GROMACS .gro file of C-alpha atoms in nm:
model
  377
    1MET     CA    1  -0.406   4.010  -1.644
    2SER     CA    2  -0.435   4.014  -2.024
    3GLU     CA    3  -0.425   3.703  -2.241
    4PRO     CA    4  -0.074   3.610  -2.361
    5THR     CA    5  -0.022   3.662  -2.733
    6ARG     CA    6   0.108   3.431  -3.005
    7GLU     CA    7   0.389   3.679  -3.069
    8ALA     CA    8   0.497   3.666  -2.704
    9VAL     CA    9   0.504   3.287  -2.716
   10LEU     CA   10   0.709   3.282  -3.036
   11GLU     CA   11   0.950   3.538  -2.894
   12ARG     CA   12   1.007   3.328  -2.585
   13LEU     CA   13   1.043   3.006  -2.789
   14SER     CA   14   1.306   3.170  -3.010
   15SER     CA   15   1.543   3.133  -2.714
   16ILE     CA   16   1.511   2.753  -2.726
   17LYS     CA   17   1.789   2.594  -2.927
   18GLY     CA   18   1.695   2.336  -3.186
   19PRO     CA   19   1.823   1.977  -3.200
   20ASP     CA   20   2.204   1.964  -3.195
   21LEU     CA   21   2.197   2.333  -3.089
   22GLU     CA   22   2.150   2.441  -3.450
   23GLY     CA   23   1.952   2.764  -3.462
   24ASP     CA   24   1.633   2.791  -3.258
   25ILE     CA   25   1.307   2.598  -3.285
   26VAL     CA   26   1.116   2.899  -3.423
   27SER     CA   27   1.357   3.000  -3.700
   28ARG     CA   28   1.392   2.636  -3.802
   29GLY     CA   29   1.015   2.605  -3.844
   30LEU     CA   30   0.974   2.331  -3.583
   31VAL     CA   31   0.688   2.494  -3.392
   32SER     CA   32   0.332   2.411  -3.499
   33GLU     CA   33   0.037   2.648  -3.507
   34ILE     CA   34  -0.004   2.797  -3.160
   35PHE     CA   35  -0.345   2.808  -2.996
   36ILE     CA   36  -0.415   3.013  -2.682
   37ALA     CA   37  -0.736   3.001  -2.480
   38ASP     CA   38  -0.809   3.102  -2.119
   39GLY     CA   39  -0.438   3.152  -2.057
   40LYS     CA   40  -0.350   2.799  -2.174
   41VAL     CA   41  -0.104   2.757  -2.461
   42PHE     CA   42  -0.111   2.454  -2.695
   43PHE     CA   43   0.150   2.366  -2.960
   44SER     CA   44   0.381   2.090  -3.077
   45ILE     CA   45   0.748   2.070  -3.182
   46THR     CA   46   0.856   1.861  -3.481
   47VAL     CA   47   1.159   1.637  -3.418
   48PRO     CA   48   1.307   1.325  -3.580
   49ALA     CA   49   1.109   1.022  -3.462
   50LYS     CA   50   1.417   0.818  -3.374
   51ARG     CA   51   1.541   1.092  -3.139
   52ALA     CA   52   1.217   1.152  -2.949
   53LYS     CA   53   1.334   1.028  -2.609
   54GLU     CA   54   1.668   1.204  -2.646
   55LEU     CA   55   1.496   1.535  -2.721
   56GLU     CA   56   1.248   1.526  -2.433
   57PRO     CA   57   1.457   1.795  -2.249
   58LEU     CA   58   1.395   2.025  -2.547
   59ARG     CA   59   1.019   1.981  -2.505
   60ALA     CA   60   1.045   2.039  -2.129
   61ALA     CA   61   1.254   2.353  -2.181
   62ALA     CA   62   1.000   2.494  -2.427
   63GLU     CA   63   0.712   2.421  -2.187
   64LYS     CA   64   0.899   2.584  -1.897
   65ALA     CA   65   0.981   2.892  -2.105
   66VAL     CA   66   0.619   2.942  -2.211
   67LYS     CA   67   0.486   2.894  -1.858
   68GLU     CA   68   0.708   3.183  -1.743
   69ILE     CA   69   0.532   3.429  -1.976
   70PRO     CA   70   0.306   3.666  -1.779
   71GLY     CA   71  -0.057   3.563  -1.815
   72VAL     CA   72   0.012   3.200  -1.906
   73LYS     CA   73  -0.179   2.964  -1.677
   74GLY     CA   74  -0.059   2.642  -1.834
   75ALA     CA   75   0.107   2.492  -2.140
   76MET     CA   76   0.051   2.172  -2.335
   77VAL     CA   77   0.357   2.094  -2.547
   78ALA     CA   78   0.407   1.775  -2.744
   79LEU     CA   79   0.677   1.632  -2.969
   80THR     CA   80   0.559   1.538  -3.317
   81ALA     CA   81   0.764   1.311  -3.538
   82GLU     CA   82   0.927   1.433  -3.853
   83LYS     CA   83   0.797   1.243  -4.154
   84GLU     CA   84   1.047   1.004  -4.310
   85GLY     CA   85   0.966   0.853  -4.646
   86GLY     CA   86   0.594   0.906  -4.601
   87GLY     CA   87   0.529   0.822  -4.243
   88MET     CA   88   0.652   0.800  -3.888
   89GLY     CA   89   0.995   0.657  -3.948
   90THR     CA   90   0.846   0.325  -4.050
   91GLU     CA   91   0.821   0.136  -4.373
   92PRO     CA   92   0.474   0.235  -4.496
   93SER     CA   93   0.487  -0.002  -4.791
   94ARG     CA   94   0.503  -0.308  -4.569
   95LYS     CA   95   0.178  -0.493  -4.543
   96PRO     CA   96   0.063  -0.602  -4.198
   97GLU     CA   97   0.164  -0.952  -4.106
   98PRO     CA   98  -0.116  -1.209  -4.118
   99ARG     CA   99  -0.290  -1.242  -3.784
  100PRO     CA  100  -0.241  -1.576  -3.611
  101ALA     CA  101  -0.553  -1.784  -3.569
  102PRO     CA  102  -0.704  -1.715  -3.226
  103SER     CA  103  -0.639  -1.981  -2.970
  104PRO     CA  104  -0.922  -2.126  -2.758
  105ARG     CA  105  -0.879  -1.883  -2.469
  106SER     CA  106  -1.191  -1.992  -2.283
  107SER     CA  107  -1.041  -2.334  -2.217
  108GLN     CA  108  -0.715  -2.189  -2.086
  109LYS     CA  109  -0.819  -1.889  -1.877
  110ALA     CA  110  -1.076  -1.862  -1.604
  111GLY     CA  111  -1.323  -1.578  -1.645
  112ILE     CA  112  -1.450  -1.349  -1.371
  113PRO     CA  113  -1.766  -1.497  -1.214
  114GLY     CA  114  -2.078  -1.322  -1.342
  115VAL     CA  115  -1.894  -1.121  -1.609
  116GLU     CA  116  -1.991  -1.210  -1.966
  117LYS     CA  117  -1.720  -1.022  -2.157
  118ILE     CA  118  -1.406  -0.828  -2.063
  119ILE     CA  119  -1.243  -0.563  -2.282
  120ALA     CA  120  -0.919  -0.373  -2.224
  121VAL     CA  121  -0.865  -0.005  -2.300
  122ALA     CA  122  -0.493   0.043  -2.351
  123SER     CA  123  -0.228   0.279  -2.485
  124GLY     CA  124   0.140   0.250  -2.565
  125LYS     CA  125   0.225   0.560  -2.361
  126GLY     CA  126   0.077   0.782  -2.094
  127GLY     CA  127  -0.084   1.120  -2.143
  128VAL     CA  128  -0.310   1.028  -2.435
  129GLY     CA  129  -0.637   1.033  -2.240
  130LYS     CA  130  -0.674   0.656  -2.203
  131SER     CA  131  -0.847   0.664  -1.864
  132THR     CA  132  -1.085   0.939  -1.975
  133THR     CA  133  -1.165   0.730  -2.282
  134ALA     CA  134  -1.217   0.418  -2.070
  135VAL     CA  135  -1.459   0.582  -1.829
  136ASN     CA  136  -1.663   0.755  -2.100
  137LEU     CA  137  -1.671   0.437  -2.308
  138ALA     CA  138  -1.806   0.251  -2.004
  139MET     CA  139  -2.073   0.517  -1.951
  140ALA     CA  140  -2.170   0.506  -2.318
  141LEU     CA  141  -2.196   0.125  -2.305
  142ALA     CA  142  -2.418   0.154  -1.999
  143GLY     CA  143  -2.627   0.402  -2.195
  144GLU     CA  144  -2.677   0.129  -2.456
  145GLY     CA  145  -2.857  -0.077  -2.192
  146LEU     CA  146  -2.570  -0.301  -2.076
  147LYS     CA  147  -2.475  -0.385  -1.719
  148VAL     CA  148  -2.120  -0.248  -1.705
  149GLY     CA  149  -1.829  -0.252  -1.463
  150ILE     CA  150  -1.492  -0.072  -1.468
  151LEU     CA  151  -1.170  -0.226  -1.334
  152ASP     CA  152  -0.892   0.028  -1.285
  153ALA     CA  153  -0.583  -0.184  -1.354
  154ASP     CA  154  -0.339   0.107  -1.330
  155ILE     CA  155  -0.187   0.024  -0.993
  156TYR     CA  156   0.072   0.302  -1.000
  157GLY     CA  157  -0.160   0.576  -1.123
  158PRO     CA  158  -0.526   0.490  -1.050
  159SER     CA  159  -0.764   0.745  -1.204
  160MET     CA  160  -1.114   0.613  -1.148
  161PRO     CA  161  -1.179   0.763  -0.802
  162ARG     CA  162  -1.111   1.111  -0.938
  163LEU     CA  163  -1.276   1.063  -1.278
  164LEU     CA  164  -1.595   0.929  -1.121
  165GLY     CA  165  -1.603   1.150  -0.812
  166LEU     CA  166  -1.590   0.850  -0.577
  167THR     CA  167  -1.455   0.869  -0.222
  168GLY     CA  168  -1.441   0.632   0.072
  169LYS     CA  169  -1.352   0.266   0.087
  170PRO     CA  170  -1.540  -0.038  -0.046
  171GLU     CA  171  -1.747  -0.242   0.201
  172MET     CA  172  -1.667  -0.604   0.277
  173VAL     CA  173  -1.920  -0.864   0.165
  174ASP     CA  174  -1.748  -1.133   0.371
  175SER     CA  175  -1.404  -1.192   0.519
  176LYS     CA  176  -1.228  -1.181   0.179
  177THR     CA  177  -1.468  -1.029  -0.075
  178LEU     CA  178  -1.509  -0.658  -0.148
  179LYS     CA  179  -1.823  -0.488  -0.273
  180PRO     CA  180  -1.743  -0.263  -0.571
  181MET     CA  181  -1.815   0.108  -0.558
  182GLU     CA  182  -2.077   0.246  -0.797
  183ALA     CA  183  -2.116   0.564  -1.003
  184TYR     CA  184  -2.383   0.649  -1.261
  185GLY     CA  185  -2.509   0.291  -1.253
  186VAL     CA  186  -2.163   0.143  -1.328
  187LYS     CA  187  -1.971  -0.074  -1.081
  188VAL     CA  188  -1.611   0.029  -1.017
  189MET     CA  189  -1.302  -0.113  -0.846
  190SER     CA  190  -0.965   0.061  -0.815
  191ILE     CA  191  -0.661   0.035  -0.591
  192GLY     CA  192  -0.721   0.408  -0.545
  193PHE     CA  193  -1.009   0.322  -0.309
  194LEU     CA  194  -0.773   0.130  -0.081
  195VAL     CA  195  -0.474   0.365  -0.054
  196GLU     CA  196  -0.437   0.738   0.003
  197GLU     CA  197  -0.443   0.943  -0.318
  198GLU     CA  198  -0.091   1.080  -0.266
  199ALA     CA  199   0.062   0.758  -0.133
  200PRO     CA  200   0.338   0.626  -0.364
  201MET     CA  201   0.286   0.269  -0.488
  202ILE     CA  202   0.635   0.125  -0.449
  203TRP     CA  203   0.544  -0.225  -0.559
  204ARG     CA  204   0.738  -0.479  -0.761
  205GLY     CA  205   0.588  -0.690  -1.038
  206PRO     CA  206   0.461  -0.983  -0.824
  207MET     CA  207   0.277  -0.744  -0.590
  208VAL     CA  208   0.113  -0.568  -0.885
  209MET     CA  209  -0.002  -0.898  -1.033
  210SER     CA  210  -0.136  -1.015  -0.698
  211ALA     CA  211  -0.333  -0.691  -0.652
  212LEU     CA  212  -0.485  -0.728  -0.999
  213ARG     CA  213  -0.587  -1.087  -0.934
  214GLN     CA  214  -0.757  -0.985  -0.610
  215MET     CA  215  -0.945  -0.696  -0.772
  216MET     CA  216  -1.070  -0.935  -1.038
  217ARG     CA  217  -1.148  -1.244  -0.829
  218ASP     CA  218  -1.216  -1.113  -0.477
  219VAL     CA  219  -1.476  -0.853  -0.572
  220ALA     CA  220  -1.851  -0.920  -0.579
  221TRP     CA  221  -1.908  -0.789  -0.931
  222GLY     CA  222  -2.248  -0.951  -0.966
  223GLU     CA  223  -2.394  -1.004  -1.312
  224LEU     CA  224  -2.226  -0.786  -1.575
  225ASP     CA  225  -2.266  -0.788  -1.950
  226LEU     CA  226  -1.933  -0.617  -1.997
  227MET     CA  227  -1.630  -0.516  -1.791
  228VAL     CA  228  -1.408  -0.232  -1.915
  229VAL     CA  229  -1.049  -0.258  -1.790
  230ASP     CA  230  -0.851   0.065  -1.778
  231MET     CA  231  -0.501  -0.066  -1.842
  232PRO     CA  232  -0.183   0.111  -1.735
  233PRO     CA  233   0.016   0.264  -2.022
  234GLY     CA  234   0.287   0.056  -2.184
  235THR     CA  235   0.342  -0.318  -2.214
  236GLY     CA  236   0.458  -0.437  -1.871
  237ASP     CA  237   0.359  -0.685  -1.600
  238ALA     CA  238   0.002  -0.559  -1.554
  239GLN     CA  239  -0.080  -0.581  -1.923
  240LEU     CA  240   0.058  -0.933  -1.953
  241THR     CA  241  -0.123  -1.041  -1.636
  242MET     CA  242  -0.456  -0.928  -1.779
  243ALA     CA  243  -0.390  -1.075  -2.123
  244GLN     CA  244  -0.270  -1.409  -1.990
  245GLN     CA  245  -0.503  -1.470  -1.695
  246VAL     CA  246  -0.848  -1.363  -1.814
  247PRO     CA  247  -1.024  -1.430  -2.147
  248LEU     CA  248  -1.021  -1.078  -2.290
  249ALA     CA  249  -1.288  -1.039  -2.556
  250GLY     CA  250  -1.087  -0.762  -2.716
  251ALA     CA  251  -0.876  -0.450  -2.675
  252VAL     CA  252  -0.930  -0.085  -2.767
  253ILE     CA  253  -0.611   0.112  -2.836
  254VAL     CA  254  -0.610   0.486  -2.758
  255SER     CA  255  -0.368   0.725  -2.927
  256THR     CA  256  -0.339   1.092  -3.015
  257PRO     CA  257  -0.282   1.201  -3.377
  258GLN     CA  258   0.090   1.253  -3.312
  259ASP     CA  259   0.328   1.022  -3.489
  260LEU     CA  260   0.523   0.957  -3.169
  261ALA     CA  261   0.211   0.849  -2.983
  262LEU     CA  262   0.123   0.621  -3.273
  263ILE     CA  263   0.465   0.460  -3.259
  264ASP     CA  264   0.399   0.367  -2.896
  265ALA     CA  265   0.041   0.264  -2.974
  266ARG     CA  266   0.180   0.010  -3.220
  267LYS     CA  267   0.368  -0.158  -2.937
  268GLY     CA  268   0.051  -0.208  -2.735
  269LEU     CA  269  -0.135  -0.326  -3.041
  270ASN     CA  270   0.134  -0.579  -3.126
  271MET     CA  271   0.144  -0.707  -2.768
  272PHE     CA  272  -0.226  -0.793  -2.778
  273ARG     CA  273  -0.183  -0.962  -3.114
  274LYS     CA  274   0.098  -1.178  -2.979
  275VAL     CA  275  -0.118  -1.303  -2.692
  276ASP     CA  276  -0.414  -1.365  -2.923
  277VAL     CA  277  -0.640  -1.087  -2.793
  278PRO     CA  278  -0.871  -0.952  -3.069
  279LEU     CA  279  -0.825  -0.585  -3.156
  280LEU     CA  280  -1.158  -0.403  -3.142
  281GLY     CA  281  -1.013  -0.087  -3.289
  282ILE     CA  282  -0.817   0.235  -3.247
  283VAL     CA  283  -0.949   0.561  -3.101
  284GLU     CA  284  -0.788   0.894  -3.192
  285ASN     CA  285  -0.813   1.112  -2.881
  286MET     CA  286  -0.745   1.490  -2.880
  287SER     CA  287  -0.811   1.462  -3.253
  288TYR     CA  288  -0.886   1.831  -3.304
  289PHE     CA  289  -0.986   2.139  -3.107
  290ILE     CA  290  -1.291   2.360  -3.168
  291ALA     CA  291  -1.247   2.705  -3.019
  292PRO     CA  292  -1.554   2.773  -2.802
  293ASP     CA  293  -1.564   3.145  -2.888
  294THR     CA  294  -1.522   3.131  -3.267
  295GLY     CA  295  -1.604   2.772  -3.358
  296LYS     CA  296  -1.279   2.755  -3.555
  297ARG     CA  297  -1.113   2.416  -3.573
  298TYR     CA  298  -0.745   2.368  -3.482
  299ASP     CA  299  -0.547   2.049  -3.551
  300ILE     CA  300  -0.299   2.121  -3.273
  301PHE     CA  301  -0.141   1.776  -3.262
  302GLY     CA  302  -0.200   1.686  -3.625
  303HIS     CA  303  -0.506   1.498  -3.742
  304GLY     CA  304  -0.600   1.164  -3.893
  305GLY     CA  305  -0.284   0.978  -3.795
  306ALA     CA  306  -0.472   0.710  -3.601
  307ARG     CA  307  -0.719   0.652  -3.885
  308THR     CA  308  -0.432   0.610  -4.130
  309GLU     CA  309  -0.255   0.375  -3.892
  310ALA     CA  310  -0.571   0.169  -3.843
  311GLU     CA  311  -0.607   0.131  -4.218
  312ARG     CA  312  -0.241   0.039  -4.256
  313LEU     CA  313  -0.264  -0.229  -3.988
  314ASP     CA  314  -0.608  -0.353  -4.094
  315VAL     CA  315  -0.763  -0.263  -3.758
  316PRO     CA  316  -1.109  -0.102  -3.717
  317PHE     CA  317  -1.102   0.275  -3.664
  318LEU     CA  318  -1.354   0.358  -3.392
  319GLY     CA  319  -1.361   0.737  -3.393
  320GLU     CA  320  -1.203   1.078  -3.343
  321VAL     CA  321  -1.259   1.238  -3.002
  322PRO     CA  322  -1.218   1.618  -3.005
  323LEU     CA  323  -1.028   1.808  -2.738
  324THR     CA  324  -1.254   2.050  -2.551
  325MET     CA  325  -1.173   2.317  -2.297
  326ASP     CA  326  -1.404   2.173  -2.032
  327VAL     CA  327  -1.272   1.816  -2.037
  328ARG     CA  328  -1.028   1.874  -1.750
  329GLU     CA  329  -1.283   2.053  -1.535
  330LEU     CA  330  -1.544   1.780  -1.586
  331SER     CA  331  -1.291   1.503  -1.526
  332ASP     CA  332  -1.158   1.662  -1.207
  333ALA     CA  333  -1.518   1.707  -1.090
  334GLY     CA  334  -1.594   1.338  -1.142
  335ARG     CA  335  -1.855   1.408  -1.410
  336PRO     CA  336  -1.777   1.219  -1.734
  337VAL     CA  337  -1.887   1.410  -2.042
  338VAL     CA  338  -2.113   1.125  -2.155
  339VAL     CA  339  -2.340   1.184  -1.856
  340SER     CA  340  -2.282   1.554  -1.790
  341ASN     CA  341  -2.310   1.675  -2.150
  342PRO     CA  342  -2.461   1.389  -2.353
  343GLU     CA  343  -2.540   1.614  -2.651
  344GLY     CA  344  -2.184   1.748  -2.679
  345ALA     CA  345  -1.938   1.655  -2.954
  346GLN     CA  346  -1.723   1.443  -2.722
  347ALA     CA  347  -2.014   1.250  -2.573
  348GLN     CA  348  -2.166   1.174  -2.912
  349THR     CA  349  -1.829   1.049  -3.034
  350TYR     CA  350  -1.796   0.818  -2.732
  351GLN     CA  351  -2.147   0.690  -2.796
  352ALA     CA  352  -2.054   0.609  -3.155
  353ILE     CA  353  -1.736   0.438  -3.034
  354ALA     CA  354  -1.942   0.229  -2.791
  355ARG     CA  355  -2.169   0.117  -3.073
  356GLY     CA  356  -1.863   0.029  -3.279
  357VAL     CA  357  -1.724  -0.180  -2.992
  358LEU     CA  358  -2.055  -0.362  -2.953
  359GLU     CA  359  -2.058  -0.435  -3.323
  360GLN     CA  360  -1.708  -0.579  -3.306
  361LEU     CA  361  -1.811  -0.793  -3.008
  362GLY     CA  362  -2.125  -0.914  -3.183
  363LEU     CA  363  -2.348  -0.756  -2.917
  364ALA     CA  364  -2.507  -0.480  -3.123
  365GLU     CA  365  -2.845  -0.656  -3.139
  366GLU     CA  366  -2.845  -0.792  -2.785
  367ASN     CA  367  -2.917  -0.476  -2.588
  368VAL     CA  368  -3.261  -0.515  -2.440
  369SER     CA  369  -3.287  -0.312  -2.121
  370ALA     CA  370  -3.325   0.064  -2.098
  371PRO     CA  371  -3.031   0.283  -1.992
  372THR     CA  372  -2.990   0.305  -1.616
  373ILE     CA  373  -2.745   0.594  -1.584
  374VAL     CA  374  -2.844   0.824  -1.300
  375PHE     CA  375  -2.680   1.164  -1.272
  376GLU     CA  376  -2.566   1.221  -0.914
  377GLN     CA  377  -2.554   1.574  -0.781
   0.00000   0.00000   0.00000
């Protein structure tokens, strides 16, 4: 079957009514540049930022319409915020509020035995590649010579078993302590090892918090220089549990270039500030796309929004991670790009991000041992 064309996509999208049923999204100029590769269609729709949630059905209708075109194997459609007064429906002229002086966390929160520092990788919303960022950041940190562990704190949607190609259940060290799983020299614990992949997690807040405490305290982590915590999206019970119960050395916020994603990223960023967790920086994921056949660059979801936001909020900007066609295949195969394609653009960006994180933590000069990543067939 032949590749779908841009014209066919635009024709189908012209049947989608715009906001308030005025015209259609094509004639109103709301559709971004369309990119098509291997039967997958990528584009975004510009809408007013304040109406993003209300207009989600419009996005879903556009995605459904495109997927029905013969030859289309998948569609990635996002809502992008309409600029208002220079940026994202916010007041760009406002200066960031002064940061409160950090409180002495070490005297209030018990650490995890054997773990020197704990960092959280978080996002304000799902679908921005937070878990992929967390796992590749952990691999890159291990490649810097650190002893690293990953805690998958997303109880409702654990990703680490799939992203790291791990199966089976952890062994018991004693009657109440689990031995973490291991991949590429990095220790890993996830609720996904203890429940079936398709089993729904119908747990209330107290059960989630209890599970997190057990995965932190009742696991034989051993001696780790750094633990990377893959946080669930948003700012709910799990995030507050981590921020309030362990001395987080810092948080990395992941966003895409879209204004709407940045609006949500701000919420996560502000939550960590309110609980006195240092902000290590912002990562812009899916920053741009390089077509593998032509080498042409496409800014499908915009570009540079996270860098601008980091500057506005006086937060370090850690890097721009490109979107590549093989990222899904490698992730589904449990082969993070940092170890499967270390010379690629994504891997090199993650390595630079890892060095930036170490610099923020004051660990840049403390790496003494050689990398211990082992690629598993």
